[in-house]
PDB file of C-alpha atoms in Angstrom:
ATOM      1  CA  GLU A  59    -100.120 -21.468  13.073  1.00 96.00           C
ATOM      2  CA  VAL A  60    -102.465 -18.582  13.799  1.00 97.00           C
ATOM      3  CA  GLN A  61    -100.632 -15.385  14.068  1.00 98.00           C
ATOM      4  CA  LEU A  62    -101.934 -11.839  14.843  1.00 98.00           C
ATOM      5  CA  VAL A  63     -99.674  -9.088  14.638  1.00 98.00           C
ATOM      6  CA  GLU A  64    -100.555  -5.579  15.473  1.00 98.00           C
ATOM      7  CA  SER A  65     -98.986  -2.410  14.384  1.00 98.00           C
ATOM      8  CA  GLY A  66     -99.494   1.289  14.258  1.00 98.00           C
ATOM      9  CA  GLY A  67     -99.421   2.250  18.282  1.00 97.00           C
ATOM     10  CA  GLY A  68     -97.488   5.114  19.300  1.00 98.00           C
ATOM     11  CA  LEU A  69     -97.237   8.338  21.131  1.00 98.00           C
ATOM     12  CA  VAL A  70    -100.069  10.895  19.993  1.00 98.00           C
ATOM     13  CA  GLN A  71    -101.331  14.204  21.400  1.00 98.00           C
ATOM     14  CA  PRO A  72    -104.870  14.443  22.568  1.00 98.00           C
ATOM     15  CA  GLY A  73    -107.312  15.341  19.940  1.00 98.00           C
ATOM     16  CA  ARG A  74    -105.226  13.714  16.976  1.00 98.00           C
ATOM     17  CA  SER A  75    -105.721  10.484  15.137  1.00 98.00           C
ATOM     18  CA  LEU A  76    -104.202   6.940  14.793  1.00 98.00           C
ATOM     19  CA  ARG A  77    -104.820   3.792  12.513  1.00 98.00           C
ATOM     20  CA  LEU A  78    -103.933   0.687  14.020  1.00 98.00           C
ATOM     21  CA  SER A  79    -103.256  -2.263  11.687  1.00 98.00           C
ATOM     22  CA  CYS A  80    -103.508  -6.218  12.526  1.00 98.00           C
ATOM     23  CA  ALA A  81    -101.844  -8.479  10.174  1.00 98.00           C
ATOM     24  CA  ALA A  82    -103.413 -12.050  10.339  1.00 98.00           C
ATOM     25  CA  SER A  83    -102.168 -15.265   8.648  1.00 98.00           C
ATOM     26  CA  GLY A  84    -102.141 -19.234   9.765  1.00 97.00           C
ATOM     27  CA  PHE A  85    -106.262 -19.337   9.323  1.00 96.00           C
ATOM     28  CA  THR A  86    -108.945 -18.289   6.491  1.00 96.00           C
ATOM     29  CA  PHE A  87    -109.572 -14.695   7.624  1.00 96.00           C
ATOM     30  CA  ASP A  88    -112.758 -14.028   5.703  1.00 93.00           C
ATOM     31  CA  ASP A  89    -114.459 -17.151   7.648  1.00 94.00           C
ATOM     32  CA  TYR A  90    -114.346 -15.083  10.793  1.00 95.00           C
ATOM     33  CA  ALA A  91    -114.780 -12.338  12.771  1.00 96.00           C
ATOM     34  CA  MET A  92    -112.331 -10.230  14.344  1.00 97.00           C
ATOM     35  CA  HIS A  93    -112.050  -7.642  17.659  1.00 98.00           C
ATOM     36  CA  TRP A  94    -110.145  -5.220  19.352  1.00 98.00           C
ATOM     37  CA  VAL A  95    -109.619  -5.405  23.190  1.00 98.00           C
ATOM     38  CA  ARG A  96    -107.783  -2.754  25.135  1.00 98.00           C
ATOM     39  CA  GLN A  97    -106.061  -3.090  28.507  1.00 98.00           C
ATOM     40  CA  ALA A  98    -105.349   0.262  30.106  1.00 98.00           C
ATOM     41  CA  PRO A  99    -101.744   0.262  32.183  1.00 97.00           C
ATOM     42  CA  GLY A 100    -102.578  -1.828  35.237  1.00 96.00           C
ATOM     43  CA  LYS A 101    -106.116  -2.691  34.498  1.00 97.00           C
ATOM     44  CA  GLY A 102    -108.325  -5.230  33.018  1.00 98.00           C
ATOM     45  CA  LEU A 103    -109.563  -6.000  29.750  1.00 98.00           C
ATOM     46  CA  GLU A 104    -112.233  -3.909  27.932  1.00 98.00           C
ATOM     47  CA  TRP A 105    -113.587  -4.617  24.507  1.00 98.00           C
ATOM     48  CA  VAL A 106    -113.340  -1.977  22.108  1.00 98.00           C
ATOM     49  CA  SER A 107    -115.030  -3.039  18.759  1.00 98.00           C
ATOM     50  CA  GLY A 108    -115.941  -6.092  16.787  1.00 97.00           C
ATOM     51  CA  ILE A 109    -116.611  -6.817  13.017  1.00 96.00           C
ATOM     52  CA  SER A 110    -118.148  -9.789  11.253  1.00 95.00           C
ATOM     53  CA  TRP A 111    -116.506 -11.624   8.561  1.00 94.00           C
ATOM     54  CA  ASN A 112    -118.212  -9.732   5.628  1.00 93.00           C
ATOM     55  CA  SER A 113    -118.471  -6.224   7.860  1.00 95.00           C
ATOM     56  CA  GLY A 114    -121.865  -6.787   7.951  1.00 93.00           C
ATOM     57  CA  SER A 115    -122.168  -6.592  11.438  1.00 94.00           C
ATOM     58  CA  ILE A 116    -120.200  -4.101  13.583  1.00 96.00           C
ATOM     59  CA  GLY A 117    -120.350  -3.286  17.046  1.00 96.00           C
ATOM     60  CA  TYR A 118    -118.506  -0.511  19.291  1.00 98.00           C
ATOM     61  CA  ALA A 119    -118.125   0.167  23.185  1.00 98.00           C
ATOM     62  CA  ASP A 120    -120.169   3.371  24.240  1.00 97.00           C
ATOM     63  CA  SER A 121    -116.562   4.523  25.277  1.00 97.00           C
ATOM     64  CA  VAL A 122    -115.091   4.806  21.585  1.00 98.00           C
ATOM     65  CA  LYS A 123    -118.557   5.025  19.792  1.00 98.00           C
ATOM     66  CA  GLY A 124    -118.516   8.128  17.137  1.00 97.00           C
ATOM     67  CA  ARG A 125    -114.749   8.177  17.489  1.00 98.00           C
ATOM     68  CA  PHE A 126    -113.324   4.790  16.503  1.00 98.00           C
ATOM     69  CA  THR A 127    -113.919   2.923  13.191  1.00 98.00           C
ATOM     70  CA  ILE A 128    -112.980  -0.607  12.860  1.00 98.00           C
ATOM     71  CA  SER A 129    -112.590  -2.216   9.275  1.00 98.00           C
ATOM     72  CA  ARG A 130    -111.154  -4.785   7.389  1.00 98.00           C
ATOM     73  CA  ASP A 131    -109.906  -5.853   4.155  1.00 98.00           C
ATOM     74  CA  ASN A 132    -110.240  -9.752   3.398  1.00 97.00           C
ATOM     75  CA  ALA A 133    -107.841  -9.694   0.289  1.00 98.00           C
ATOM     76  CA  LYS A 134    -105.308  -8.463   2.545  1.00 98.00           C
ATOM     77  CA  ASN A 135    -105.949 -10.601   5.486  1.00 98.00           C
ATOM     78  CA  SER A 136    -106.240  -7.251   7.688  1.00 98.00           C
ATOM     79  CA  LEU A 137    -107.885  -5.599  10.274  1.00 98.00           C
ATOM     80  CA  TYR A 138    -107.978  -1.962  10.980  1.00 98.00           C
ATOM     81  CA  LEU A 139    -109.186   0.302  14.095  1.00 98.00           C
ATOM     82  CA  GLN A 140    -109.255   4.052  12.918  1.00 98.00           C
ATOM     83  CA  MET A 141    -109.012   6.024  16.075  1.00 98.00           C
ATOM     84  CA  ASN A 142    -110.008   9.683  16.089  1.00 98.00           C
ATOM     85  CA  SER A 143    -110.375  12.511  18.497  1.00 98.00           C
ATOM     86  CA  LEU A 144    -108.005  10.239  20.953  1.00 98.00           C
ATOM     87  CA  ARG A 145    -108.189  11.109  24.638  1.00 98.00           C
ATOM     88  CA  ALA A 146    -105.939  10.345  27.487  1.00 98.00           C
ATOM     89  CA  GLU A 147    -108.319   7.676  28.865  1.00 98.00           C
ATOM     90  CA  ASP A 148    -107.509   5.759  25.466  1.00 98.00           C
ATOM     91  CA  THR A 149    -103.946   5.134  26.497  1.00 98.00           C
ATOM     92  CA  ALA A 150    -103.823   1.373  26.230  1.00 98.00           C
ATOM     93  CA  LEU A 151    -102.174  -2.015  24.685  1.00 98.00           C
ATOM     94  CA  TYR A 152    -104.273  -2.923  22.021  1.00 98.00           C
ATOM     95  CA  TYR A 153    -104.890  -6.022  20.998  1.00 98.00           C
ATOM     96  CA  CYS A 154    -106.561  -7.699  17.693  1.00 98.00           C
ATOM     97  CA  ALA A 155    -108.339 -11.010  18.596  1.00 98.00           C
ATOM     98  CA  LYS A 156    -109.963 -13.914  16.347  1.00 97.00           C
ATOM     99  CA  ALA A 157    -113.650 -14.871  17.205  1.00 96.00           C
ATOM    100  CA  GLY A 158    -113.380 -18.500  17.696  1.00 91.00           C
ATOM    101  CA  GLY A 159    -116.923 -19.722  16.339  1.00 79.00           C
ATOM    102  CA  GLY A 160    -117.046 -18.380  12.768  1.00 72.00           C
ATOM    103  CA  TRP A 161    -118.825 -15.548  11.002  1.00 74.00           C
ATOM    104  CA  GLU A 162    -120.775 -13.599  13.170  1.00 83.00           C
ATOM    105  CA  LEU A 163    -119.617 -11.588  16.214  1.00 87.00           C
ATOM    106  CA  LEU A 164    -120.376 -13.207  19.374  1.00 91.00           C
ATOM    107  CA  TYR A 165    -117.952 -16.055  19.792  1.00 93.00           C
ATOM    108  CA  PRO A 166    -114.948 -16.620  22.039  1.00 96.00           C
ATOM    109  CA  LEU A 167    -111.856 -14.921  21.565  1.00 97.00           C
ATOM    110  CA  ASP A 168    -109.506 -17.955  20.616  1.00 96.00           C
ATOM    111  CA  TYR A 169    -106.518 -16.493  19.431  1.00 98.00           C
ATOM    112  CA  TRP A 170    -104.798 -12.754  20.535  1.00 98.00           C
ATOM    113  CA  GLY A 171    -102.110 -10.911  19.088  1.00 98.00           C
ATOM    114  CA  GLN A 172     -99.390  -9.523  21.343  1.00 98.00           C
ATOM    115  CA  GLY A 173    -100.738  -5.853  21.171  1.00 98.00           C
ATOM    116  CA  THR A 174     -99.557  -2.215  20.129  1.00 98.00           C
ATOM    117  CA  LEU A 175     -99.313   0.258  22.741  1.00 98.00           C
ATOM    118  CA  VAL A 176    -101.010   3.595  22.041  1.00 98.00           C
ATOM    119  CA  THR A 177    -100.213   6.692  24.315  1.00 98.00           C
ATOM    120  CA  VAL A 178    -102.337   9.895  24.419  1.00 98.00           C
ATOM    121  CA  SER A 179    -100.218  12.755  26.045  1.00 97.00           C
ATOM    122  CA  SER A 180     -99.214  16.295  25.371  1.00 95.00           C
TER     123      SER A 180
ATOM    124  CA  ASP B 610    -125.390  -3.574  28.932  1.00 95.00           C
ATOM    125  CA  ILE B 611    -124.797  -6.461  30.747  1.00 96.00           C
ATOM    126  CA  GLN B 612    -122.508  -6.225  33.595  1.00 97.00           C
ATOM    127  CA  MET B 613    -120.000  -8.899  34.901  1.00 98.00           C
ATOM    128  CA  THR B 614    -118.955  -9.218  38.388  1.00 97.00           C
ATOM    129  CA  GLN B 615    -115.955 -11.292  39.376  1.00 98.00           C
ATOM    130  CA  SER B 616    -114.746 -12.218  42.807  1.00 98.00           C
ATOM    131  CA  PRO B 617    -112.504 -12.262  44.476  1.00 98.00           C
ATOM    132  CA  SER B 618    -110.405  -9.444  42.825  1.00 98.00           C
ATOM    133  CA  SER B 619    -107.167 -11.320  44.058  1.00 98.00           C
ATOM    134  CA  LEU B 620    -106.412 -14.146  46.210  1.00 97.00           C
ATOM    135  CA  SER B 621    -103.484 -16.170  47.641  1.00 97.00           C
ATOM    136  CA  ALA B 622    -103.161 -19.756  47.881  1.00 97.00           C
ATOM    137  CA  SER B 623    -100.398 -22.903  48.153  1.00 97.00           C
ATOM    138  CA  VAL B 624     -99.628 -24.913  45.553  1.00 97.00           C
ATOM    139  CA  GLY B 625    -101.742 -27.833  45.363  1.00 97.00           C
ATOM    140  CA  ASP B 626    -104.837 -25.847  46.760  1.00 98.00           C
ATOM    141  CA  ARG B 627    -107.909 -25.883  44.890  1.00 98.00           C
ATOM    142  CA  VAL B 628    -108.616 -22.235  43.734  1.00 98.00           C
ATOM    143  CA  THR B 629    -112.378 -20.759  43.234  1.00 98.00           C
ATOM    144  CA  ILE B 630    -113.278 -17.763  41.367  1.00 98.00           C
ATOM    145  CA  THR B 631    -116.973 -16.753  40.717  1.00 98.00           C
ATOM    146  CA  CYS B 632    -118.276 -14.463  38.058  1.00 98.00           C
ATOM    147  CA  GLN B 633    -121.797 -12.922  38.221  1.00 98.00           C
ATOM    148  CA  ALA B 634    -123.813 -11.528  35.214  1.00 98.00           C
ATOM    149  CA  SER B 635    -126.459  -8.430  35.879  1.00 98.00           C
ATOM    150  CA  GLN B 636    -128.769 -10.808  33.707  1.00 97.00           C
ATOM    151  CA  ASP B 637    -129.466 -13.970  31.991  1.00 98.00           C
ATOM    152  CA  ILE B 638    -126.766 -15.091  29.705  1.00 97.00           C
ATOM    153  CA  SER B 639    -127.418 -18.725  29.551  1.00 96.00           C
ATOM    154  CA  ASN B 640    -124.004 -20.334  29.129  1.00 96.00           C
ATOM    155  CA  TYR B 641    -122.487 -17.764  26.815  1.00 97.00           C
ATOM    156  CA  LEU B 642    -119.525 -17.458  29.330  1.00 98.00           C
ATOM    157  CA  ASN B 643    -115.861 -17.583  28.574  1.00 98.00           C
ATOM    158  CA  TRP B 644    -112.532 -17.498  30.873  1.00 98.00           C
ATOM    159  CA  TYR B 645    -109.293 -16.252  29.946  1.00 98.00           C
ATOM    160  CA  GLN B 646    -106.021 -16.464  31.656  1.00 98.00           C
ATOM    161  CA  GLN B 647    -103.546 -13.561  31.389  1.00 98.00           C
ATOM    162  CA  LYS B 648     -99.958 -14.110  32.614  1.00 98.00           C
ATOM    163  CA  PRO B 649     -97.941 -11.115  33.331  1.00 95.00           C
ATOM    164  CA  GLY B 650     -96.686  -9.337  30.075  1.00 95.00           C
ATOM    165  CA  LYS B 651     -98.650 -11.550  27.840  1.00 98.00           C
ATOM    166  CA  ALA B 652    -101.845 -11.740  25.893  1.00 98.00           C
ATOM    167  CA  PRO B 653    -104.619 -13.533  27.221  1.00 98.00           C
ATOM    168  CA  LYS B 654    -105.219 -17.230  26.529  1.00 98.00           C
ATOM    169  CA  LEU B 655    -108.866 -18.563  26.228  1.00 98.00           C
ATOM    170  CA  LEU B 656    -109.418 -21.547  28.966  1.00 98.00           C
ATOM    171  CA  ILE B 657    -113.090 -22.362  28.784  1.00 98.00           C
ATOM    172  CA  TYR B 658    -115.641 -21.428  26.357  1.00 97.00           C
ATOM    173  CA  ASP B 659    -119.587 -22.083  26.916  1.00 96.00           C
ATOM    174  CA  ALA B 660    -119.179 -21.764  30.631  1.00 98.00           C
ATOM    175  CA  SER B 661    -117.950 -25.401  30.889  1.00 98.00           C
ATOM    176  CA  ASN B 662    -115.867 -26.544  27.648  1.00 97.00           C
ATOM    177  CA  LEU B 663    -112.326 -26.845  28.050  1.00 98.00           C
ATOM    178  CA  GLU B 664    -110.395 -25.137  25.231  1.00 97.00           C
ATOM    179  CA  THR B 665    -108.308 -27.819  23.435  1.00 95.00           C
ATOM    180  CA  GLY B 666    -104.603 -28.256  25.130  1.00 96.00           C
ATOM    181  CA  VAL B 667    -105.682 -26.580  28.400  1.00 97.00           C
ATOM    182  CA  PRO B 668    -104.958 -28.894  31.447  1.00 97.00           C
ATOM    183  CA  SER B 669    -107.864 -30.637  33.181  1.00 97.00           C
ATOM    184  CA  ARG B 670    -107.264 -29.067  36.347  1.00 98.00           C
ATOM    185  CA  PHE B 671    -109.073 -25.908  35.183  1.00 98.00           C
ATOM    186  CA  SER B 672    -112.789 -26.310  34.897  1.00 98.00           C
ATOM    187  CA  GLY B 673    -115.963 -24.007  34.852  1.00 98.00           C
ATOM    188  CA  SER B 674    -119.310 -24.362  35.593  1.00 98.00           C
ATOM    189  CA  GLY B 675    -122.702 -22.603  35.749  1.00 98.00           C
ATOM    190  CA  SER B 676    -125.423 -21.005  33.622  1.00 98.00           C
ATOM    191  CA  GLY B 677    -127.787 -18.284  33.831  1.00 97.00           C
ATOM    192  CA  THR B 678    -126.227 -15.227  35.868  1.00 98.00           C
ATOM    193  CA  ASP B 679    -123.689 -17.313  38.153  1.00 98.00           C
ATOM    194  CA  PHE B 680    -120.723 -19.029  37.009  1.00 98.00           C
ATOM    195  CA  THR B 681    -117.693 -20.887  38.489  1.00 98.00           C
ATOM    196  CA  PHE B 682    -114.188 -21.371  37.514  1.00 98.00           C
ATOM    197  CA  THR B 683    -112.088 -23.758  39.429  1.00 98.00           C
ATOM    198  CA  ILE B 684    -108.110 -24.774  39.430  1.00 98.00           C
ATOM    199  CA  SER B 685    -108.524 -27.982  41.141  1.00 98.00           C
ATOM    200  CA  SER B 686    -104.593 -28.143  42.231  1.00 98.00           C
ATOM    201  CA  LEU B 687    -103.005 -24.913  42.013  1.00 98.00           C
ATOM    202  CA  GLN B 688     -99.591 -24.928  39.858  1.00 98.00           C
ATOM    203  CA  PRO B 689     -96.818 -22.613  39.916  1.00 97.00           C
ATOM    204  CA  GLU B 690     -97.405 -21.847  36.092  1.00 97.00           C
ATOM    205  CA  ASP B 691    -101.035 -20.860  36.890  1.00 98.00           C
ATOM    206  CA  ILE B 692    -100.203 -17.582  38.428  1.00 97.00           C
ATOM    207  CA  ALA B 693    -101.954 -15.227  36.409  1.00 98.00           C
ATOM    208  CA  THR B 694    -104.798 -13.102  36.246  1.00 98.00           C
ATOM    209  CA  TYR B 695    -107.979 -14.531  35.175  1.00 98.00           C
ATOM    210  CA  TYR B 696    -111.333 -12.962  33.568  1.00 98.00           C
ATOM    211  CA  CYS B 697    -114.449 -13.933  32.572  1.00 98.00           C
ATOM    212  CA  GLN B 698    -116.256 -12.635  29.670  1.00 98.00           C
ATOM    213  CA  GLN B 699    -119.897 -12.850  28.560  1.00 97.00           C
ATOM    214  CA  TYR B 700    -120.977 -13.241  24.656  1.00 96.00           C
ATOM    215  CA  ASP B 701    -124.668 -13.345  24.817  1.00 95.00           C
ATOM    216  CA  ASN B 702    -125.071  -9.623  23.803  1.00 94.00           C
ATOM    217  CA  LEU B 703    -123.081  -6.768  22.861  1.00 94.00           C
ATOM    218  CA  PRO B 704    -120.981  -5.521  24.083  1.00 96.00           C
ATOM    219  CA  PRO B 705    -119.051  -8.786  25.207  1.00 96.00           C
ATOM    220  CA  ALA B 706    -118.182  -7.285  28.699  1.00 97.00           C
ATOM    221  CA  PHE B 707    -115.197  -8.769  30.625  1.00 98.00           C
ATOM    222  CA  GLY B 708    -115.291  -9.026  34.252  1.00 98.00           C
ATOM    223  CA  GLY B 709    -112.871  -7.162  36.590  1.00 98.00           C
ATOM    224  CA  GLY B 710    -110.245  -9.920  36.726  1.00 98.00           C
ATOM    225  CA  THR B 711    -108.965 -12.215  39.529  1.00 98.00           C
ATOM    226  CA  LYS B 712    -105.239 -12.079  40.503  1.00 98.00           C
ATOM    227  CA  VAL B 713    -103.790 -15.397  41.566  1.00 98.00           C
ATOM    228  CA  GLU B 714    -100.967 -15.450  43.365  1.00 97.00           C
ATOM    229  CA  ILE B 715     -98.867 -18.185  45.492  1.00 95.00           C
ATOM    230  CA  LYS B 716     -98.739 -18.067  48.942  1.00 93.00           C
TER     231      LYS B 716
END
């Protein structure tokens, strides 16, 4: 059974940093691209970032480019999102999601975690 | 960047009704279009990929069609458990943008 478990969320002051993690199990992690998608309270889904199987292809939403860094450790079956210079508008539930098709970035997201909540407030 | 325009933003229908949601891309995305269902308090779930292919285990009352810039998602006979928000998403180009969502309620 595929499982994606996010952690690392919490309350953080504007301008500070936070690192999210996603622990994956139930599939061959290094065969698939992975993504982060967020959802602000009461709002829709917003793609944040994605990374290919070998970290060779990476993409970011314009809203986080230069502030967030996605990475993965295939030996640990883990995905990460380093978030720096956080802003109030980054407040959201952050989901980790698996790309269904395979190695590269652009595939349907076929499994999602339950999310970790990030609140940016003073 | 490709923009995805979804309509309506909400709808109310009776059990057994046919429900249709549309999604328009700002440029040709071929058939690189997914539909997700998000129930309250839950993570999104992939229902349809490549515009018209049903994900394994998804009931056949759900369907999708379209190509290019115009796409349609249909629930042939609305059931109480279909209460959710539905999102389209293009994956032709980065960033893989989502539509604004359609909240489906029971009348």
